[in-house]
Short mmCIF file of C-alpha atoms in Angstrom, two decimals:
data_model
loop_
_atom_site.label_atom_id
_atom_site.label_comp_id
_atom_site.label_asym_id
_atom_site.label_seq_id
_atom_site.Cartn_x
_atom_site.Cartn_y
_atom_site.Cartn_z
CA MET A 26 0.00 0.00 0.00
CA GLY A 27 1.57 3.28 -1.11
CA THR A 28 2.09 6.26 1.08
CA GLU A 29 -0.09 9.24 0.22
CA ALA A 30 1.82 12.43 -0.53
CA PRO A 31 1.20 15.20 1.99
CA SER A 32 -1.23 17.80 0.78
CA HIS A 33 -0.28 21.47 0.65
CA GLN A 34 -3.60 22.90 1.67
CA HIS A 35 -1.92 25.71 3.57
CA HIS A 36 -0.40 26.86 0.28
CA THR A 37 -3.58 26.82 -1.78
CA HIS A 38 -6.45 27.29 0.70
CA GLN A 39 -9.31 29.49 -0.44
CA PRO A 40 -9.75 32.63 1.66
CA THR A 41 -13.06 33.14 3.45
CA ASP A 42 -15.43 36.02 2.68
CA GLU A 43 -14.40 37.69 5.94
CA GLN A 44 -10.69 37.46 5.02
CA LEU A 45 -11.40 38.81 1.52
CA ALA A 46 -13.38 41.74 2.93
CA LYS A 47 -10.61 42.53 5.42
CA GLN A 48 -7.95 42.34 2.70
CA LYS A 49 -10.06 44.58 0.44
CA THR A 50 -10.27 47.19 3.19
CA ILE A 51 -6.49 47.12 3.66
CA ASP A 52 -5.80 47.22 -0.11
CA GLU A 53 -7.96 50.33 -0.53
CA TRP A 54 -5.66 52.13 1.89
CA LEU A 55 -2.16 50.91 1.03
CA PRO A 56 0.07 52.68 -1.57
CA ILE A 57 0.38 49.78 -4.03
CA THR A 58 -3.31 48.89 -4.33
CA SER A 59 -5.26 52.02 -3.34
CA SER A 60 -5.66 53.03 -6.99
CA ARG A 61 -6.23 50.63 -9.91
CA ASN A 62 -6.84 53.10 -12.73
CA ALA A 63 -3.56 52.73 -14.64
CA LYS A 64 -3.48 52.35 -18.43
CA TRP A 65 -1.07 50.24 -20.48
CA TRP A 66 1.25 53.20 -21.07
CA TYR A 67 1.66 53.60 -17.30
CA SER A 68 3.21 50.13 -17.37
CA ALA A 69 5.51 51.25 -20.19
CA PHE A 70 7.09 54.23 -18.52
CA HIS A 71 7.07 52.70 -15.02
CA ASN A 72 9.08 49.76 -16.39
CA VAL A 73 11.43 52.04 -18.32
CA THR A 74 12.00 54.13 -15.19
CA ALA A 75 12.61 51.02 -13.07
CA MET A 76 15.07 49.42 -15.49
CA VAL A 77 16.93 52.13 -17.41
CA GLY A 78 18.93 53.60 -14.55
CA ALA A 79 22.36 55.11 -14.30
CA GLY A 80 23.69 51.60 -14.94
CA VAL A 81 23.30 52.16 -18.70
CA LEU A 82 26.17 54.68 -18.56
CA SER A 83 28.53 51.94 -17.33
CA LEU A 84 27.76 49.53 -20.18
CA PRO A 85 30.70 50.70 -22.39
CA TYR A 86 32.97 50.05 -19.40
CA ALA A 87 31.40 46.59 -19.03
CA MET A 88 32.11 45.95 -22.71
CA SER A 89 35.79 46.73 -22.09
CA GLY A 90 35.89 43.86 -19.59
CA LEU A 91 33.96 41.46 -21.82
CA GLY A 92 35.34 42.19 -25.30
CA TRP A 93 33.42 42.46 -28.55
CA GLY A 94 32.21 38.87 -28.95
CA PRO A 95 31.23 37.98 -25.37
CA GLY A 96 29.98 41.52 -24.76
CA VAL A 97 27.47 41.50 -27.62
CA VAL A 98 26.29 37.99 -26.69
CA VAL A 99 25.83 38.93 -23.01
CA LEU A 100 23.90 42.11 -23.89
CA ILE A 101 21.52 40.26 -26.21
CA LEU A 102 21.06 37.28 -23.87
CA SER A 103 20.37 39.60 -20.92
CA TRP A 104 17.73 41.44 -22.94
CA VAL A 105 16.01 38.20 -24.04
CA ILE A 106 16.20 36.43 -20.66
CA THR A 107 14.92 39.39 -18.65
CA LEU A 108 12.06 39.93 -21.12
CA TYR A 109 11.10 36.24 -20.82
CA THR A 110 11.22 36.24 -17.01
CA LEU A 111 9.22 39.47 -16.94
CA TRP A 112 6.58 37.78 -19.10
CA GLN A 113 6.43 34.96 -16.54
CA MET A 114 5.82 37.46 -13.73
CA VAL A 115 3.04 39.14 -15.73
CA GLU A 116 1.35 35.76 -16.32
CA MET A 117 1.62 34.71 -12.66
CA HIS A 118 0.01 37.89 -11.37
CA GLU A 119 -3.49 36.41 -11.77
CA MET A 120 -2.81 32.70 -12.24
CA VAL A 121 -5.26 31.87 -9.40
CA PRO A 122 -8.89 32.73 -10.32
CA GLY A 123 -10.25 35.54 -8.15
CA LYS A 124 -6.85 36.33 -6.63
CA ARG A 125 -4.24 38.98 -7.52
CA PHE A 126 -0.64 38.66 -6.38
CA ASP A 127 0.01 42.39 -6.06
CA ARG A 128 3.25 42.00 -4.12
CA TYR A 129 6.18 39.61 -4.34
CA HIS A 130 5.70 38.29 -0.83
CA GLU A 131 2.07 37.36 -1.64
CA LEU A 132 3.23 35.23 -4.58
CA SER A 133 5.96 33.72 -2.42
CA GLN A 134 3.49 32.95 0.37
CA TYR A 135 1.28 31.14 -2.12
CA ALA A 136 4.26 29.07 -3.30
CA PHE A 137 6.09 28.40 -0.02
CA GLY A 138 3.57 29.00 2.77
CA GLU A 139 2.50 31.95 4.91
CA LYS A 140 5.64 32.27 7.05
CA LEU A 141 8.37 30.76 4.85
CA GLY A 142 7.27 32.90 1.91
CA LEU A 143 7.82 36.05 3.95
CA TYR A 144 11.22 34.88 5.22
CA ILE A 145 12.41 34.06 1.69
CA VAL A 146 11.28 37.19 -0.17
CA VAL A 147 10.96 40.17 2.18
CA PRO A 148 14.63 40.38 3.31
CA GLN A 149 15.90 40.06 -0.28
CA GLN A 150 13.41 42.56 -1.64
CA LEU A 151 14.21 45.08 1.08
CA VAL A 152 17.95 44.73 0.48
CA VAL A 153 17.50 45.34 -3.25
CA GLU A 154 15.04 48.23 -2.99
CA VAL A 155 16.69 50.04 -0.09
CA GLY A 156 20.11 49.44 -1.69
CA VAL A 157 18.98 50.87 -5.03
CA CYS A 158 17.50 53.92 -3.28
CA ILE A 159 20.84 54.51 -1.54
CA VAL A 160 22.72 54.16 -4.83
CA TYR A 161 20.33 56.59 -6.51
CA MET A 162 20.71 59.04 -3.64
CA VAL A 163 24.48 59.08 -4.16
CA THR A 164 24.14 59.13 -7.98
CA GLY A 165 21.74 62.09 -7.82
CA GLY A 166 24.13 63.99 -5.55
CA LYS A 167 27.13 63.26 -7.79
CA SER A 168 25.25 64.38 -10.92
CA LEU A 169 24.16 67.60 -9.23
CA GLN A 170 27.76 68.25 -8.19
CA LYS A 171 28.99 67.55 -11.73
CA PHE A 172 26.43 69.99 -13.15
CA HIS A 173 27.44 72.66 -10.61
CA ASP A 174 31.13 72.25 -11.41
CA LEU A 175 30.49 72.46 -15.16
CA VAL A 176 28.31 75.58 -15.19
CA CYS A 177 30.16 77.47 -12.46
CA LYS A 178 33.87 76.78 -12.72
CA THR A 179 34.77 79.84 -10.60
CA CYS A 180 32.35 79.01 -7.76
CA LYS A 181 33.55 77.84 -4.38
CA PRO A 182 33.62 74.03 -4.23
CA ILE A 183 30.74 72.41 -2.33
CA LYS A 184 30.98 69.06 -0.59
CA GLN A 185 29.28 66.16 -2.29
CA THR A 186 27.41 65.46 0.98
CA TYR A 187 25.50 68.73 0.59
CA PHE A 188 24.43 67.85 -2.95
CA ILE A 189 23.16 64.49 -1.71
CA MET A 190 21.16 66.36 0.96
CA ILE A 191 19.73 68.67 -1.72
CA PHE A 192 18.69 65.63 -3.75
CA ALA A 193 17.16 64.01 -0.64
CA SER A 194 15.13 67.12 0.16
CA VAL A 195 13.08 66.57 -3.03
CA HIS A 196 11.92 63.25 -1.65
CA PHE A 197 10.64 64.80 1.57
CA VAL A 198 7.86 66.11 -0.67
CA LEU A 199 7.46 63.31 -3.22
CA SER A 200 7.41 60.56 -0.60
CA HIS A 201 4.08 61.91 0.64
CA LEU A 202 2.35 61.05 -2.63
CA PRO A 203 -0.28 58.41 -1.78
CA ASN A 204 0.15 55.66 -4.39
CA PHE A 205 1.76 54.45 -7.61
CA ASP A 206 -0.71 56.27 -9.85
CA SER A 207 0.08 59.58 -8.16
CA ILE A 208 3.76 59.34 -9.18
CA SER A 209 2.94 58.56 -12.82
CA GLY A 210 3.88 62.09 -13.91
CA VAL A 211 7.24 61.87 -12.14
CA SER A 212 7.80 58.43 -13.65
CA LEU A 213 6.97 59.66 -17.16
CA ALA A 214 9.46 62.51 -16.81
CA ALA A 215 12.06 60.04 -15.55
CA ALA A 216 11.47 57.69 -18.50
CA VAL A 217 11.87 60.56 -20.98
CA MET A 218 15.06 61.66 -19.22
CA SER A 219 16.55 58.15 -19.34
CA LEU A 220 16.03 58.00 -23.11
CA SER A 221 17.41 61.54 -23.42
CA TYR A 222 20.67 61.11 -21.52
CA SER A 223 21.27 57.73 -23.15
CA THR A 224 20.86 59.38 -26.55
CA ILE A 225 23.21 62.21 -25.54
CA ALA A 226 25.80 59.68 -24.37
CA TRP A 227 26.01 57.75 -27.66
CA THR A 228 25.44 60.63 -30.09
CA ALA A 229 28.08 62.80 -28.40
CA SER A 230 30.48 59.84 -28.46
CA ALA A 231 29.82 59.20 -32.15
CA HIS A 232 30.31 62.90 -32.91
CA LYS A 233 33.64 62.86 -31.10
CA GLY A 234 34.85 60.00 -33.31
CA VAL A 235 37.09 57.02 -32.68
CA GLN A 236 40.02 58.03 -30.51
CA PRO A 237 43.46 57.81 -32.17
CA ASP A 238 44.94 55.58 -29.46
CA VAL A 239 41.91 53.33 -29.04
CA GLN A 240 42.55 49.71 -27.98
CA TYR A 241 40.06 46.88 -27.72
CA GLY A 242 42.14 44.28 -25.90
CA TYR A 243 41.71 43.37 -22.24
CA LYS A 244 43.29 45.88 -19.86
CA ALA A 245 44.52 43.39 -17.26
CA LYS A 246 48.02 42.01 -17.77
CA SER A 247 47.36 38.70 -16.01
CA THR A 248 44.85 35.91 -16.59
CA ALA A 249 43.48 36.30 -13.06
CA GLY A 250 42.93 40.02 -13.59
CA THR A 251 41.17 39.40 -16.89
CA VAL A 252 38.85 36.83 -15.29
CA LEU A 253 38.02 39.16 -12.39
CA ASN A 254 37.32 42.03 -14.79
CA PHE A 255 35.10 39.71 -16.84
CA PHE A 256 32.95 38.79 -13.84
CA SER A 257 32.85 42.41 -12.69
CA ALA A 258 31.58 43.36 -16.15
CA LEU A 259 28.87 40.68 -15.91
CA GLY A 260 27.81 42.31 -12.65
CA ASP A 261 27.58 45.70 -14.36
CA VAL A 262 25.35 44.25 -17.07
CA ALA A 263 23.17 42.49 -14.49
CA PHE A 264 22.80 45.75 -12.54
CA ALA A 265 21.82 47.58 -15.73
CA TYR A 266 19.05 45.05 -16.41
CA ALA A 267 17.67 45.16 -12.85
CA GLY A 268 14.04 46.23 -12.47
CA HIS A 269 11.98 43.08 -12.07
CA ASN A 270 11.47 43.50 -8.33
CA VAL A 271 8.68 46.06 -8.84
CA VAL A 272 6.86 44.33 -11.73
CA LEU A 273 4.01 42.85 -9.65
CA GLU A 274 3.51 46.17 -7.88
CA ILE A 275 3.29 48.00 -11.22
CA GLN A 276 0.74 45.50 -12.52
CA ALA A 277 -1.27 45.90 -9.31
CA THR A 278 -2.24 49.42 -10.44
CA ILE A 279 -3.95 48.14 -13.62
CA PRO A 280 -7.68 47.31 -13.40
CA SER A 281 -8.68 43.70 -14.01
CA SER A 282 -11.79 41.62 -14.64
CA PRO A 283 -12.37 38.01 -15.80
CA GLU A 284 -13.10 39.33 -19.30
CA LYS A 285 -10.16 41.75 -19.39
CA PRO A 286 -7.32 40.58 -17.13
CA SER A 287 -4.55 43.01 -16.28
CA LYS A 288 -1.90 40.93 -18.05
CA GLY A 289 -3.10 42.24 -21.46
CA PRO A 290 -2.32 45.95 -20.98
CA MET A 291 0.62 45.14 -18.72
CA TRP A 292 2.33 43.03 -21.39
CA LYS A 293 1.64 45.68 -24.04
CA GLY A 294 3.41 48.23 -21.86
CA VAL A 295 6.29 45.84 -21.19
CA VAL A 296 6.91 45.32 -24.92
CA VAL A 297 7.03 49.08 -25.51
CA ALA A 298 9.32 49.46 -22.48
CA TYR A 299 11.73 46.83 -23.77
CA ILE A 300 11.92 48.52 -27.17
CA VAL A 301 12.95 51.70 -25.32
CA VAL A 302 15.44 49.65 -23.26
CA ALA A 303 17.03 48.33 -26.47
CA LEU A 304 17.20 51.87 -27.91
CA CYS A 305 18.99 53.02 -24.76
CA TYR A 306 21.30 50.09 -24.01
CA PHE A 307 22.68 48.80 -27.29
CA PRO A 308 23.79 52.13 -28.86
CA VAL A 309 25.38 53.34 -25.60
CA ALA A 310 27.24 50.07 -25.00
CA LEU A 311 28.42 49.40 -28.55
CA ILE A 312 29.16 52.95 -29.75
CA GLY A 313 30.73 53.95 -26.44
CA TYR A 314 33.11 50.97 -26.56
CA TRP A 315 33.82 51.49 -30.26
CA ILE A 316 34.83 55.13 -29.68
CA TYR A 317 36.90 54.77 -26.49
CA GLY A 318 37.87 51.10 -26.35
CA ASN A 319 39.19 49.83 -23.03
CA GLY A 320 40.09 53.37 -21.98
CA VAL A 321 36.46 54.31 -21.37
CA GLU A 322 35.50 55.57 -17.90
CA ASP A 323 33.05 53.65 -15.70
CA ASN A 324 30.57 56.45 -16.49
CA ILE A 325 30.72 57.36 -20.17
CA LEU A 326 29.68 60.96 -19.44
CA LEU A 327 33.02 61.39 -17.68
CA SER A 328 34.82 60.33 -20.87
CA LEU A 329 33.02 62.93 -22.97
CA GLU A 330 34.06 66.09 -21.03
CA LYS A 331 33.05 68.43 -23.89
CA PRO A 332 30.89 70.24 -24.86
CA ALA A 333 30.28 71.31 -21.27
CA TRP A 334 26.69 72.47 -21.81
CA LEU A 335 25.68 69.11 -23.28
CA ILE A 336 27.32 67.11 -20.50
CA GLY A 337 25.75 69.41 -17.93
CA MET A 338 22.34 68.85 -19.51
CA ALA A 339 22.87 65.09 -19.48
CA ASN A 340 23.72 65.20 -15.77
CA ILE A 341 20.51 67.13 -15.02
CA PHE A 342 18.61 64.49 -17.01
CA VAL A 343 20.23 61.84 -14.79
CA VAL A 344 19.08 63.74 -11.68
CA VAL A 345 15.47 63.91 -12.90
CA HIS A 346 15.56 60.25 -13.84
CA VAL A 347 16.88 58.99 -10.50
CA ILE A 348 14.26 61.12 -8.70
CA GLY A 349 11.58 59.09 -10.49
CA SER A 350 13.43 55.79 -10.06
CA TYR A 351 13.86 56.43 -6.35
CA GLN A 352 10.09 56.76 -5.94
CA ILE A 353 9.41 53.62 -8.00
CA TYR A 354 11.70 51.54 -5.76
CA ALA A 355 10.68 53.28 -2.52
CA MET A 356 6.92 52.82 -2.97
CA PRO A 357 6.96 49.04 -2.22
CA VAL A 358 9.06 49.77 0.89
CA PHE A 359 6.50 52.35 2.04
CA ASP A 360 3.80 49.75 1.37
CA MET A 361 5.58 47.15 3.55
CA VAL A 362 6.09 49.62 6.40
CA GLU A 363 2.48 50.80 6.32
CA THR A 364 1.20 47.21 6.16
CA LEU A 365 3.25 46.37 9.25
CA LEU A 366 2.06 49.48 11.09
CA TYR A 367 -1.56 48.71 10.16
CA SER A 368 -1.35 45.14 11.42
CA GLN A 369 0.37 46.23 14.64
CA CYS A 370 -2.32 48.85 15.23
CA LEU A 371 -4.98 46.16 14.86
CA LEU A 372 -3.18 44.03 17.44
CA LEU A 373 -2.79 46.92 19.87
CA LEU A 374 -6.34 48.24 19.41
CA PRO A 375 -8.06 45.88 21.93
CA SER A 376 -5.43 46.66 24.59
CA LEU A 377 -5.66 50.37 23.85
CA SER A 378 -9.45 50.34 24.07
CA LEU A 379 -9.22 48.48 27.43
CA VAL A 380 -6.83 51.12 28.80
CA VAL A 381 -9.05 53.97 27.57
CA SER A 382 -12.15 52.32 29.07
CA PHE A 383 -10.34 51.85 32.38
CA HIS A 384 -9.31 55.52 32.51
CA PHE A 385 -12.83 56.60 31.56
CA LEU A 386 -14.26 54.47 34.36
CA VAL A 387 -11.79 55.91 36.88
CA ASP A 388 -12.66 59.48 35.81
CA LEU A 389 -16.35 58.67 36.05
CA LEU A 390 -16.08 57.22 39.56
CA SER A 391 -13.52 59.69 40.91
CA PRO A 392 -16.19 62.04 42.47
CA GLN A 393 -17.78 59.09 44.26
CA LEU A 394 -14.38 57.89 45.44
CA HIS A 395 -13.66 61.33 46.87
CA THR A 396 -17.09 61.30 48.60
CA PHE A 397 -16.32 58.05 50.45
CA SER A 398 -12.72 58.93 51.23
CA PRO A 399 -11.88 59.56 54.95
CA ALA A 400 -11.64 63.18 56.10
#
């Protein structure tokens, strides 16, 4: 007699009407799900903003560590693989009838269980999103400093820390926006800026022409150094193609019904976004490496230097873009924090109401207590 496989009912149990009503109440308040009015083009520029970050400017430097053949192959494979995995995420968003996986931890909880799903996903997602926000904070400050130094060469130097604080001050305002839909204008501006500074990077490089002392061989003199540079370049490419960790949250803003699921407009936006990604990544990487070879800087804008007004404009475009990207990556973090605070408030509410009732009772009886107190 065979042994029956254990069932995974805790993974696939159907929520009760009371649980659904409670979740609906929470969703109508939280940043990710409080508004579901997004159109397919919201998906397009949100995905462009999330993916096309400052990492695109390091792609020529990554090519110098990979070489022509491996570099082209890695760029194309990364584009294809990330598009395929993004399609999988879009399809899984509503793979269970009547249920939407609006956050990564919800999908993970469905797959691995209520507790294990949280332990697997939440720490990794927080590390990525908080880490990206920190990187963008520094990148925004550096770009502001670069712009200041270019347009005012006679001005007194200002510490980079102050520029980072100036960049951060913008987010004191933007971080109060209630949900993903409310930052759509910021995200659109960021997407336009990413396409703009990418275009400036490769057109200015092409205008400058191939440098007379250009070399395309590996810079490292030893085999070990070449291998390390190769893996470092792979990391640069992987960082440039990052952006999947907010896909479910972006799709959560799109309305859905059994007749018209959200995956239709979401996928349409993703395809447009990936066309923009290709227009940004491939010209910058290939033309930048062709012009400068292995002497290219880790940020191609630093290699350009002139004309100053164009480089200054590109740096301002970077600032605007990372402002939008910061909000895209920060919104899921805000959602997690507010979910935690909401749940803790629910747990503390009975105790709080008991304390308030006790104090009310004491205040009510205090005159009588004074009446019976000894003289």
